[in-house]
PDB file of C-alpha atoms and ligand atoms in Angstrom:
ATOM      1  CA  MET A   1      -5.954   3.480  16.206  1.00 49.00           C
ATOM      2  CA  THR A   2      -9.124   1.659  17.068  1.00 52.00           C
ATOM      3  CA  SER A   3      -8.949  -1.035  19.721  1.00 77.00           C
ATOM      4  CA  VAL A   4     -11.713  -3.238  18.288  1.00 91.00           C
ATOM      5  CA  PRO A   5      -9.977  -6.412  17.032  1.00 96.00           C
ATOM      6  CA  PHE A   6     -10.383  -7.115  13.344  1.00 96.00           C
ATOM      7  CA  ASP A   7     -11.943 -10.541  13.931  1.00 96.00           C
ATOM      8  CA  ASP A   8     -14.635  -9.258  16.290  1.00 97.00           C
ATOM      9  CA  ARG A   9     -16.685  -6.738  14.342  1.00 96.00           C
ATOM     10  CA  ASP A  10     -20.193  -6.529  12.985  1.00 97.00           C
ATOM     11  CA  GLY A  11     -20.995  -6.663   9.298  1.00 98.00           C
ATOM     12  CA  VAL A  12     -20.224  -8.982   6.405  1.00 98.00           C
ATOM     13  CA  ILE A  13     -17.148 -10.095   4.459  1.00 98.00           C
ATOM     14  CA  TRP A  14     -17.190 -11.414   0.902  1.00 98.00           C
ATOM     15  CA  LEU A  15     -15.513 -14.847   1.032  1.00 98.00           C
ATOM     16  CA  ASP A  16     -15.092 -17.088  -2.020  1.00 98.00           C
ATOM     17  CA  GLY A  17     -18.108 -15.701  -3.802  1.00 98.00           C
ATOM     18  CA  ALA A  18     -20.629 -15.254  -0.971  1.00 98.00           C
ATOM     19  CA  PHE A  19     -21.189 -12.913   1.956  1.00 98.00           C
ATOM     20  CA  VAL A  20     -20.561 -14.379   5.412  1.00 98.00           C
ATOM     21  CA  PRO A  21     -20.988 -12.772   8.841  1.00 98.00           C
ATOM     22  CA  TRP A  22     -17.783 -10.822   9.686  1.00 98.00           C
ATOM     23  CA  ARG A  23     -16.764 -13.110  12.585  1.00 98.00           C
ATOM     24  CA  ASP A  24     -17.186 -16.282  10.458  1.00 98.00           C
ATOM     25  CA  ALA A  25     -14.642 -15.269   7.781  1.00 98.00           C
ATOM     26  CA  ARG A  26     -11.978 -17.766   8.977  1.00 96.00           C
ATOM     27  CA  LEU A  27      -9.294 -19.985   7.467  1.00 95.00           C
ATOM     28  CA  HIS A  28      -7.785 -23.279   8.645  1.00 96.00           C
ATOM     29  CA  VAL A  29      -4.510 -23.275  10.672  1.00 97.00           C
ATOM     30  CA  LEU A  30      -2.977 -25.626   8.097  1.00 98.00           C
ATOM     31  CA  SER A  31      -3.454 -23.205   5.212  1.00 98.00           C
ATOM     32  CA  HIS A  32      -0.490 -23.221   2.823  1.00 98.00           C
ATOM     33  CA  GLY A  33      -0.671 -19.443   2.546  1.00 97.00           C
ATOM     34  CA  LEU A  34      -0.171 -19.007   6.296  1.00 97.00           C
ATOM     35  CA  HIS A  35       2.852 -21.327   6.532  1.00 97.00           C
ATOM     36  CA  TYR A  36       4.742 -20.398   3.364  1.00 97.00           C
ATOM     37  CA  GLY A  37       3.542 -16.875   2.616  1.00 96.00           C
ATOM     38  CA  GLY A  38       1.401 -17.826  -0.374  1.00 97.00           C
ATOM     39  CA  GLY A  39      -0.810 -14.793  -0.217  1.00 98.00           C
ATOM     40  CA  VAL A  40      -1.323 -11.489  -2.012  1.00 98.00           C
ATOM     41  CA  PHE A  41      -3.497  -8.546  -1.147  1.00 98.00           C
ATOM     42  CA  GLU A  42      -4.626  -5.056  -2.137  1.00 98.00           C
ATOM     43  CA  GLY A  43      -5.617  -1.856  -0.402  1.00 98.00           C
ATOM     44  CA  ILE A  44      -8.288   0.297  -2.059  1.00 98.00           C
ATOM     45  CA  ARG A  45      -9.730   3.584  -0.823  1.00 97.00           C
ATOM     46  CA  VAL A  46     -13.377   4.559  -0.967  1.00 97.00           C
ATOM     47  CA  TYR A  47     -14.278   8.253  -1.133  1.00 96.00           C
ATOM     48  CA  ASP A  48     -17.894   9.330  -0.696  1.00 94.00           C
ATOM     49  CA  GLY A  49     -18.903   5.701  -1.239  1.00 94.00           C
ATOM     50  CA  ARG A  50     -16.953   5.414  -4.524  1.00 96.00           C
ATOM     51  CA  PRO A  51     -13.845   3.214  -4.862  1.00 97.00           C
ATOM     52  CA  PHE A  52     -10.820   4.958  -6.397  1.00 97.00           C
ATOM     53  CA  LYS A  53      -9.075   3.115  -9.279  1.00 98.00           C
ATOM     54  CA  SER A  54     -10.382  -0.265  -8.103  1.00 98.00           C
ATOM     55  CA  ALA A  55      -9.960  -1.934 -11.522  1.00 98.00           C
ATOM     56  CA  GLU A  56      -6.261  -0.980 -11.509  1.00 98.00           C
ATOM     57  CA  HIS A  57      -5.914  -2.457  -8.029  1.00 98.00           C
ATOM     58  CA  PHE A  58      -7.604  -5.702  -9.093  1.00 98.00           C
ATOM     59  CA  ARG A  59      -5.382  -5.938 -12.186  1.00 98.00           C
ATOM     60  CA  ARG A  60      -2.383  -5.650  -9.851  1.00 98.00           C
ATOM     61  CA  PHE A  61      -4.014  -8.253  -7.560  1.00 98.00           C
ATOM     62  CA  HIS A  62      -4.046 -10.692 -10.495  1.00 98.00           C
ATOM     63  CA  ALA A  63      -0.465  -9.776 -11.468  1.00 98.00           C
ATOM     64  CA  SER A  64       0.763 -10.281  -7.875  1.00 98.00           C
ATOM     65  CA  ALA A  65      -0.823 -13.753  -7.761  1.00 98.00           C
ATOM     66  CA  ARG A  66       0.795 -14.660 -11.103  1.00 98.00           C
ATOM     67  CA  GLU A  67       4.195 -13.679  -9.642  1.00 97.00           C
ATOM     68  CA  LEU A  68       3.499 -16.249  -6.887  1.00 97.00           C
ATOM     69  CA  ASN A  69       2.466 -18.915  -9.443  1.00 97.00           C
ATOM     70  CA  PHE A  70      -1.220 -18.946  -8.680  1.00 98.00           C
ATOM     71  CA  ALA A  71      -4.350 -17.495 -10.274  1.00 98.00           C
ATOM     72  CA  VAL A  72      -7.097 -15.493  -8.597  1.00 98.00           C
ATOM     73  CA  PRO A  73     -10.263 -17.448  -9.501  1.00 98.00           C
ATOM     74  CA  HIS A  74     -12.401 -14.340 -10.186  1.00 98.00           C
ATOM     75  CA  SER A  75     -12.218 -11.797 -13.017  1.00 98.00           C
ATOM     76  CA  VAL A  76     -11.373  -8.128 -12.438  1.00 98.00           C
ATOM     77  CA  THR A  77     -14.994  -7.261 -13.274  1.00 98.00           C
ATOM     78  CA  GLY A  78     -16.293  -9.901 -10.864  1.00 98.00           C
ATOM     79  CA  LEU A  79     -14.042  -8.639  -8.070  1.00 98.00           C
ATOM     80  CA  ASP A  80     -15.081  -5.052  -8.762  1.00 98.00           C
ATOM     81  CA  ALA A  81     -18.755  -6.023  -8.489  1.00 98.00           C
ATOM     82  CA  ALA A  82     -18.041  -7.878  -5.216  1.00 98.00           C
ATOM     83  CA  LEU A  83     -16.239  -4.785  -3.895  1.00 98.00           C
ATOM     84  CA  GLU A  84     -19.155  -2.494  -4.798  1.00 98.00           C
ATOM     85  CA  GLU A  85     -21.568  -4.804  -3.015  1.00 98.00           C
ATOM     86  CA  THR A  86     -19.290  -5.104   0.040  1.00 98.00           C
ATOM     87  CA  VAL A  87     -19.021  -1.322   0.315  1.00 98.00           C
ATOM     88  CA  ARG A  88     -22.785  -0.981  -0.110  1.00 98.00           C
ATOM     89  CA  ARG A  89     -23.630  -3.617   2.516  1.00 98.00           C
ATOM     90  CA  GLN A  90     -21.113  -2.148   4.955  1.00 97.00           C
ATOM     91  CA  GLY A  91     -22.479   1.361   4.343  1.00 97.00           C
ATOM     92  CA  ILE A  92     -18.960   2.775   3.813  1.00 96.00           C
ATOM     93  CA  ALA A  93     -18.566   6.474   2.964  1.00 93.00           C
ATOM     94  CA  ASP A  94     -14.831   7.122   3.541  1.00 94.00           C
ATOM     95  CA  GLY A  95     -13.128   3.823   3.998  1.00 96.00           C
ATOM     96  CA  TYR A  96     -10.637   1.182   3.033  1.00 97.00           C
ATOM     97  CA  VAL A  97     -11.122  -2.118   1.229  1.00 98.00           C
ATOM     98  CA  ARG A  98      -8.820  -5.098   1.727  1.00 98.00           C
ATOM     99  CA  PRO A  99      -8.993  -7.857  -0.918  1.00 98.00           C
ATOM    100  CA  VAL A 100      -6.776 -10.857  -0.047  1.00 98.00           C
ATOM    101  CA  ALA A 101      -6.058 -14.159  -1.815  1.00 98.00           C
ATOM    102  CA  TRP A 102      -4.250 -17.155  -0.338  1.00 98.00           C
ATOM    103  CA  ARG A 103      -3.394 -20.782  -0.940  1.00 98.00           C
ATOM    104  CA  GLY A 104      -5.652 -23.262   0.880  1.00 98.00           C
ATOM    105  CA  SER A 105      -4.984 -26.409   2.901  1.00 97.00           C
ATOM    106  CA  GLU A 106      -5.177 -29.342   0.440  1.00 97.00           C
ATOM    107  CA  GLN A 107      -1.526 -30.200   1.121  1.00 95.00           C
ATOM    108  CA  ILE A 108       1.256 -28.815   3.311  1.00 95.00           C
ATOM    109  CA  ALA A 109       4.405 -29.488   1.231  1.00 96.00           C
ATOM    110  CA  VAL A 110       6.408 -26.407   0.235  1.00 96.00           C
ATOM    111  CA  SER A 111       5.373 -26.912  -3.393  1.00 95.00           C
ATOM    112  CA  GLY A 112       2.248 -24.955  -4.155  1.00 94.00           C
ATOM    113  CA  ALA A 113       0.880 -27.610  -6.526  1.00 94.00           C
ATOM    114  CA  GLY A 114      -2.650 -28.755  -5.847  1.00 95.00           C
ATOM    115  CA  THR A 115      -3.673 -25.968  -3.505  1.00 97.00           C
ATOM    116  CA  SER A 116      -6.962 -24.166  -4.022  1.00 97.00           C
ATOM    117  CA  VAL A 117      -7.007 -20.367  -3.968  1.00 98.00           C
ATOM    118  CA  HIS A 118      -9.320 -18.476  -1.629  1.00 98.00           C
ATOM    119  CA  VAL A 119     -10.331 -14.847  -1.932  1.00 98.00           C
ATOM    120  CA  ALA A 120     -11.890 -12.450   0.562  1.00 98.00           C
ATOM    121  CA  ILE A 121     -12.881  -8.779   0.407  1.00 98.00           C
ATOM    122  CA  ALA A 122     -13.427  -6.794   3.608  1.00 98.00           C
ATOM    123  CA  ALA A 123     -14.236  -3.092   3.940  1.00 98.00           C
ATOM    124  CA  TRP A 124     -14.330  -0.700   6.870  1.00 97.00           C
ATOM    125  CA  GLU A 125     -14.525   3.007   7.653  1.00 94.00           C
ATOM    126  CA  TRP A 126     -10.991   4.409   7.857  1.00 85.00           C
ATOM    127  CA  PRO A 127     -10.530   8.063   6.968  1.00 72.00           C
ATOM    128  CA  HIS A 128      -6.819   8.570   7.903  1.00 77.00           C
ATOM    129  CA  VAL A 129      -3.832   6.277   8.335  1.00 78.00           C
ATOM    130  CA  PHE A 130      -1.915   8.509  10.761  1.00 82.00           C
ATOM    131  CA  SER A 131      -3.840  10.067  13.623  1.00 78.00           C
ATOM    132  CA  GLY A 132      -4.053  13.709  14.675  1.00 79.00           C
ATOM    133  CA  ASP A 133      -2.608  16.435  12.458  1.00 84.00           C
ATOM    134  CA  ALA A 134       0.018  14.160  10.820  1.00 84.00           C
ATOM    135  CA  HIS A 135      -1.448  14.765   7.397  1.00 83.00           C
ATOM    136  CA  SER A 136      -0.863  18.511   7.488  1.00 84.00           C
ATOM    137  CA  ARG A 137       2.141  18.618   9.821  1.00 93.00           C
ATOM    138  CA  GLY A 138       4.092  15.695   8.384  1.00 96.00           C
ATOM    139  CA  ILE A 139       5.451  12.430   9.801  1.00 97.00           C
ATOM    140  CA  THR A 140       8.904  11.338  10.933  1.00 98.00           C
ATOM    141  CA  LEU A 141      10.947   8.580   9.284  1.00 98.00           C
ATOM    142  CA  HIS A 142      13.746   6.371  10.554  1.00 98.00           C
ATOM    143  CA  THR A 143      16.103   4.746   8.027  1.00 98.00           C
ATOM    144  CA  SER A 144      15.908   1.010   8.592  1.00 98.00           C
ATOM    145  CA  ARG A 145      18.703  -1.534   8.731  1.00 97.00           C
ATOM    146  CA  TRP A 146      16.346  -3.794   6.750  1.00 98.00           C
ATOM    147  CA  ARG A 147      16.537  -3.458   2.980  1.00 98.00           C
ATOM    148  CA  ARG A 148      14.353  -4.206  -0.001  1.00 97.00           C
ATOM    149  CA  PRO A 149      15.655  -7.418  -1.620  1.00 97.00           C
ATOM    150  CA  SER A 150      16.857  -7.639  -5.209  1.00 97.00           C
ATOM    151  CA  PRO A 151      14.455  -8.869  -7.923  1.00 97.00           C
ATOM    152  CA  ASP A 152      16.343 -12.192  -8.117  1.00 97.00           C
ATOM    153  CA  THR A 153      15.809 -12.812  -4.383  1.00 97.00           C
ATOM    154  CA  ALA A 154      12.086 -12.116  -3.987  1.00 97.00           C
ATOM    155  CA  PRO A 155       9.032 -11.256  -6.126  1.00 97.00           C
ATOM    156  CA  VAL A 156       9.591  -7.566  -5.389  1.00 96.00           C
ATOM    157  CA  ARG A 157       6.940  -6.128  -7.694  1.00 93.00           C
ATOM    158  CA  ALA A 158       4.140  -8.244  -6.193  1.00 97.00           C
ATOM    159  CA  LYS A 159       1.990  -7.055  -3.337  1.00 98.00           C
ATOM    160  CA  ALA A 160       2.887 -10.325  -1.623  1.00 98.00           C
ATOM    161  CA  ALA A 161       2.089 -10.891   2.044  1.00 98.00           C
ATOM    162  CA  SER A 162       5.505 -12.535   2.606  1.00 97.00           C
ATOM    163  CA  LEU A 163       7.371  -9.332   1.687  1.00 97.00           C
ATOM    164  CA  TYR A 164       5.631  -7.462   4.485  1.00 98.00           C
ATOM    165  CA  THR A 165       7.792  -9.324   7.019  1.00 97.00           C
ATOM    166  CA  ILE A 166      10.469  -6.781   6.109  1.00 97.00           C
ATOM    167  CA  GLY A 167       7.991  -3.929   6.514  1.00 98.00           C
ATOM    168  CA  THR A 168       6.829  -5.127   9.928  1.00 98.00           C
ATOM    169  CA  LEU A 169      10.419  -5.459  11.210  1.00 98.00           C
ATOM    170  CA  ALA A 170      11.328  -2.042   9.853  1.00 98.00           C
ATOM    171  CA  ARG A 171       8.185  -0.372  11.164  1.00 98.00           C
ATOM    172  CA  ASP A 172       8.574  -1.863  14.661  1.00 98.00           C
ATOM    173  CA  GLU A 173      12.194  -0.681  14.722  1.00 98.00           C
ATOM    174  CA  ALA A 174      11.149   2.827  13.600  1.00 98.00           C
ATOM    175  CA  GLU A 175       8.399   3.082  16.211  1.00 98.00           C
ATOM    176  CA  ALA A 176      10.820   1.898  18.934  1.00 98.00           C
ATOM    177  CA  ALA A 177      13.083   4.777  17.828  1.00 97.00           C
ATOM    178  CA  GLY A 178      10.156   7.201  18.316  1.00 98.00           C
ATOM    179  CA  CYS A 179       9.410   7.675  14.594  1.00 97.00           C
ATOM    180  CA  ASP A 180       6.171   7.223  12.666  1.00 97.00           C
ATOM    181  CA  ASP A 181       7.458   5.041   9.834  1.00 98.00           C
ATOM    182  CA  ALA A 182      10.580   3.449   8.359  1.00 98.00           C
ATOM    183  CA  LEU A 183      12.494   4.415   5.242  1.00 98.00           C
ATOM    184  CA  LEU A 184      13.979   1.405   3.463  1.00 98.00           C
ATOM    185  CA  LEU A 185      16.982   1.322   1.176  1.00 98.00           C
ATOM    186  CA  ASP A 186      17.218  -1.275  -1.582  1.00 98.00           C
ATOM    187  CA  HIS A 187      19.800  -4.081  -1.740  1.00 98.00           C
ATOM    188  CA  ARG A 188      22.245  -1.695  -3.503  1.00 97.00           C
ATOM    189  CA  GLY A 189      21.916   0.968  -0.803  1.00 98.00           C
ATOM    190  CA  HIS A 190      19.769   3.382  -2.829  1.00 98.00           C
ATOM    191  CA  LEU A 191      16.613   4.979  -1.433  1.00 98.00           C
ATOM    192  CA  ALA A 192      13.586   2.726  -1.968  1.00 98.00           C
ATOM    193  CA  GLU A 193      10.308   3.362  -0.109  1.00 98.00           C
ATOM    194  CA  ALA A 194       8.499   3.406   3.254  1.00 98.00           C
ATOM    195  CA  THR A 195       6.666   0.373   4.701  1.00 98.00           C
ATOM    196  CA  GLY A 196       3.406   1.092   2.889  1.00 97.00           C
ATOM    197  CA  ALA A 197       4.132   4.014   0.585  1.00 98.00           C
ATOM    198  CA  ASN A 198       6.460   5.308  -2.122  1.00 98.00           C
ATOM    199  CA  LEU A 199       9.028   8.076  -1.635  1.00 98.00           C
ATOM    200  CA  PHE A 200       9.378  11.496  -3.301  1.00 98.00           C
ATOM    201  CA  LEU A 201      11.966  14.271  -2.840  1.00 98.00           C
ATOM    202  CA  VAL A 202      11.594  17.857  -4.009  1.00 98.00           C
ATOM    203  CA  ALA A 203      14.859  19.612  -4.869  1.00 97.00           C
ATOM    204  CA  GLY A 204      15.240  22.871  -6.771  1.00 93.00           C
ATOM    205  CA  GLY A 205      11.498  22.850  -7.599  1.00 93.00           C
ATOM    206  CA  SER A 206      11.593  19.482  -9.394  1.00 97.00           C
ATOM    207  CA  LEU A 207      10.437  16.079  -8.264  1.00 98.00           C
ATOM    208  CA  HIS A 208      12.749  13.103  -7.721  1.00 98.00           C
ATOM    209  CA  THR A 209      11.588   9.564  -7.041  1.00 98.00           C
ATOM    210  CA  PRO A 210      13.411   6.201  -7.068  1.00 98.00           C
ATOM    211  CA  ILE A 211      12.935   3.894 -10.077  1.00 98.00           C
ATOM    212  CA  ALA A 212      10.399   1.244  -9.036  1.00 97.00           C
ATOM    213  CA  ASP A 213      12.519  -1.833  -9.764  1.00 95.00           C
ATOM    214  CA  THR A 214      12.847  -3.286  -6.249  1.00 95.00           C
ATOM    215  CA  PHE A 215       9.488  -2.255  -4.817  1.00 96.00           C
ATOM    216  CA  LEU A 216       5.837  -1.761  -5.649  1.00 96.00           C
ATOM    217  CA  ASP A 217       5.194   0.799  -8.398  1.00 96.00           C
ATOM    218  CA  GLY A 218       2.319   2.315  -6.455  1.00 98.00           C
ATOM    219  CA  ILE A 219      -0.901   3.316  -8.162  1.00 98.00           C
ATOM    220  CA  THR A 220      -0.777   6.540  -6.114  1.00 98.00           C
ATOM    221  CA  ARG A 221       2.862   7.041  -7.231  1.00 98.00           C
ATOM    222  CA  GLN A 222       1.784   6.780 -10.881  1.00 98.00           C
ATOM    223  CA  THR A 223      -1.211   9.075 -10.262  1.00 98.00           C
ATOM    224  CA  VAL A 224       0.955  11.708  -8.530  1.00 98.00           C
ATOM    225  CA  LEU A 225       3.597  11.547 -11.302  1.00 98.00           C
ATOM    226  CA  ALA A 226       0.858  12.234 -13.867  1.00 98.00           C
ATOM    227  CA  LEU A 227      -0.559  15.101 -11.772  1.00 98.00           C
ATOM    228  CA  ALA A 228       2.939  16.594 -11.422  1.00 98.00           C
ATOM    229  CA  ARG A 229       3.519  16.489 -15.177  1.00 98.00           C
ATOM    230  CA  ASP A 230       0.082  18.110 -15.730  1.00 97.00           C
ATOM    231  CA  LEU A 231       1.083  20.873 -13.313  1.00 97.00           C
ATOM    232  CA  GLY A 232       4.306  21.467 -15.261  1.00 97.00           C
ATOM    233  CA  ILE A 233       6.587  20.090 -12.534  1.00 98.00           C
ATOM    234  CA  THR A 234       9.757  18.408 -13.863  1.00 98.00           C
ATOM    235  CA  VAL A 235       9.966  14.768 -12.804  1.00 98.00           C
ATOM    236  CA  HIS A 236      13.115  12.651 -12.438  1.00 98.00           C
ATOM    237  CA  GLU A 237      12.761   8.888 -11.884  1.00 98.00           C
ATOM    238  CA  ARG A 238      16.282   7.817 -11.009  1.00 98.00           C
ATOM    239  CA  ARG A 239      18.564   6.082  -8.534  1.00 98.00           C
ATOM    240  CA  ILE A 240      18.848   8.269  -5.437  1.00 98.00           C
ATOM    241  CA  ARG A 241      21.587   7.982  -2.820  1.00 98.00           C
ATOM    242  CA  PRO A 242      20.546   8.374   0.857  1.00 98.00           C
ATOM    243  CA  GLY A 243      22.974  11.336   1.172  1.00 97.00           C
ATOM    244  CA  GLU A 244      20.795  13.298  -1.259  1.00 98.00           C
ATOM    245  CA  LEU A 245      18.100  13.530   1.401  1.00 97.00           C
ATOM    246  CA  ARG A 246      20.164  16.284   3.037  1.00 96.00           C
ATOM    247  CA  ASP A 247      19.876  18.438  -0.099  1.00 95.00           C
ATOM    248  CA  ALA A 248      16.107  17.947  -0.506  1.00 98.00           C
ATOM    249  CA  ASP A 249      13.782  20.875   0.227  1.00 98.00           C
ATOM    250  CA  GLU A 250      10.709  18.699   0.741  1.00 98.00           C
ATOM    251  CA  VAL A 251      10.042  14.984   1.254  1.00 98.00           C
ATOM    252  CA  PHE A 252       6.712  13.194   0.966  1.00 98.00           C
ATOM    253  CA  LEU A 253       5.247   9.693   0.631  1.00 98.00           C
ATOM    254  CA  THR A 254       2.436   8.423  -1.585  1.00 98.00           C
ATOM    255  CA  GLY A 255       0.111   5.468  -1.140  1.00 98.00           C
ATOM    256  CA  THR A 256      -3.529   4.474  -1.216  1.00 97.00           C
ATOM    257  CA  ALA A 257      -3.814   4.754   2.561  1.00 95.00           C
ATOM    258  CA  TYR A 258      -1.189   7.531   3.059  1.00 96.00           C
ATOM    259  CA  GLU A 259      -2.392   9.604   0.055  1.00 96.00           C
ATOM    260  CA  VAL A 260       0.174  12.469  -0.322  1.00 97.00           C
ATOM    261  CA  GLN A 261       1.776  12.375   3.112  1.00 97.00           C
ATOM    262  CA  PRO A 262       4.330  15.087   3.985  1.00 98.00           C
ATOM    263  CA  VAL A 263       7.470  14.050   5.891  1.00 98.00           C
ATOM    264  CA  ARG A 264       8.768  16.511   8.499  1.00 98.00           C
ATOM    265  CA  ALA A 265      11.955  14.686   9.476  1.00 98.00           C
ATOM    266  CA  VAL A 266      14.171  11.818   8.320  1.00 98.00           C
ATOM    267  CA  ASP A 267      16.596  10.566  10.991  1.00 98.00           C
ATOM    268  CA  GLY A 268      16.215  13.891  12.795  1.00 97.00           C
ATOM    269  CA  HIS A 269      16.870  16.083   9.729  1.00 98.00           C
ATOM    270  CA  ALA A 270      13.883  18.453   9.467  1.00 98.00           C
ATOM    271  CA  TYR A 271      11.841  19.515   6.426  1.00 98.00           C
ATOM    272  CA  GLU A 272       9.107  22.081   5.863  1.00 94.00           C
ATOM    273  CA  VAL A 273       5.817  21.026   4.320  1.00 95.00           C
ATOM    274  CA  GLY A 274       6.620  22.932   1.133  1.00 95.00           C
ATOM    275  CA  ASP A 275       4.724  24.324  -1.841  1.00 96.00           C
ATOM    276  CA  VAL A 276       5.218  21.381  -4.200  1.00 97.00           C
ATOM    277  CA  THR A 277       3.976  18.869  -1.598  1.00 97.00           C
ATOM    278  CA  ALA A 278       0.992  21.091  -0.788  1.00 97.00           C
ATOM    279  CA  MET A 279       0.159  21.549  -4.479  1.00 97.00           C
ATOM    280  CA  LEU A 280       0.274  17.808  -5.202  1.00 98.00           C
ATOM    281  CA  SER A 281      -1.629  16.949  -2.048  1.00 97.00           C
ATOM    282  CA  LYS A 282      -4.393  19.345  -3.086  1.00 97.00           C
ATOM    283  CA  ALA A 283      -4.490  18.012  -6.653  1.00 98.00           C
ATOM    284  CA  TYR A 284      -4.677  14.414  -5.361  1.00 97.00           C
ATOM    285  CA  THR A 285      -7.469  15.283  -2.923  1.00 95.00           C
ATOM    286  CA  GLU A 286      -9.434  16.977  -5.698  1.00 96.00           C
ATOM    287  CA  LEU A 287      -8.968  14.040  -8.047  1.00 97.00           C
ATOM    288  CA  THR A 288      -9.995  11.371  -5.533  1.00 96.00           C
ATOM    289  CA  ARG A 289     -13.048  13.303  -4.361  1.00 90.00           C
ATOM    290  CA  SER A 290     -14.216  14.460  -7.783  1.00 85.00           C
ATOM    291  CA  ALA A 291     -17.545  13.036  -8.938  1.00 62.00           C
ATOM    292  CA  GLY A 292     -17.141   9.894 -10.960  1.00 58.00           C
ATOM    293  CA  ALA A 293     -13.439   9.383 -10.117  1.00 56.00           C
ATOM    294  CA  ARG A 294     -12.740   5.676 -10.619  1.00 55.00           C
TER     295      ARG A 294
HETATM  296  N1  LIG B   1       4.844   0.301  -1.234  1.00 54.73           N
HETATM  297  C1  LIG B   1       4.307  -0.571  -0.353  1.00 54.73           C
HETATM  298  C2  LIG B   1       5.198  -1.529   0.363  1.00 54.73           C
HETATM  299  C3  LIG B   1       2.917  -0.564  -0.108  1.00 54.73           C
HETATM  300  O1  LIG B   1       2.385  -1.415   0.758  1.00 54.73           O
HETATM  301  C4  LIG B   1       2.110   0.375  -0.791  1.00 54.73           C
HETATM  302  C5  LIG B   1       0.631   0.394  -0.529  1.00 54.73           C
HETATM  303  N2  LIG B   1      -0.058  -0.472  -1.390  1.00 54.73           N
HETATM  304  C6  LIG B   1       2.717   1.258  -1.697  1.00 54.73           C
HETATM  305  C7  LIG B   1       4.089   1.198  -1.884  1.00 54.73           C
HETATM  306  C8  LIG B   1       1.901   2.257  -2.463  1.00 54.73           C
HETATM  307  O2  LIG B   1       1.098   1.605  -3.410  1.00 54.73           O
HETATM  308  P1  LIG B   1      -0.326   2.217  -3.837  1.00 54.73           P
HETATM  309  O3  LIG B   1      -0.090   3.635  -4.175  1.00 54.73           O
HETATM  310  O4  LIG B   1      -0.703   1.397  -5.017  1.00 54.73           O
HETATM  311  O5  LIG B   1      -1.225   2.052  -2.682  1.00 54.73           O
END
């Protein structure tokens, strides 16, 4: 991981409709979004200078804001154009784009009424989320004591900043236990997802993944499900008990930053990087790097 702080870099950031020098992209300490979690964000990958599925990400950006009772004051097309220009000005080849929207500082009551909405888009070079040979060798997971809340407790389908409190706690706990990432169960005790990626199991040659009703239905998850069906792999979206991990032949995660990320151990139980994972990883790599992929 790079040691250059994120507020002390060269370049530009798109902020509320205009480009500002990177270090000047600041918000006030009395921003509603900071105090009460009124913020949503996205993560978009750029391959060979081209963003992958950016319109889908911006549609989800809008949907996440609606879940939090606010509106992003720019259209999907407008945001896409801003992203293209950000990537161009930053000279990004293989990188990551972070759009974020948050409630401003007009008032500091818990009610969100009367707050303005700010939007920023930042982009940087970032080829791999896990360092070294993690992508080919696999990562290790630690099942967290923190769970994904039920849909009547939190806006679980939104990519809401506030929900990442759970992810940060779980991830810190996993790293303290010597693992790369955390595996979270949902409020019912079924398998849910990792801190920034969705979960897949391979058993008996078919693919099993939890129903996305308490967590983000990832764009990569949907892409990989479609690729699997195209490859003739049987897919089961269903409730999965943690005990079923023992019977799985392969385990992998999917996400914009993780891509198709093999898992080599969950709570010390080891897995091979198997054929189905390798096949889907290859298909995903080909799709994201193919000319004109959007
Ligand atoms: N779950 C969580 C909690 C995430 O942060 C992400 C990354 N956005 C995902 C799943 C995967 O979503 P996507 O494939 O759309 O990146």
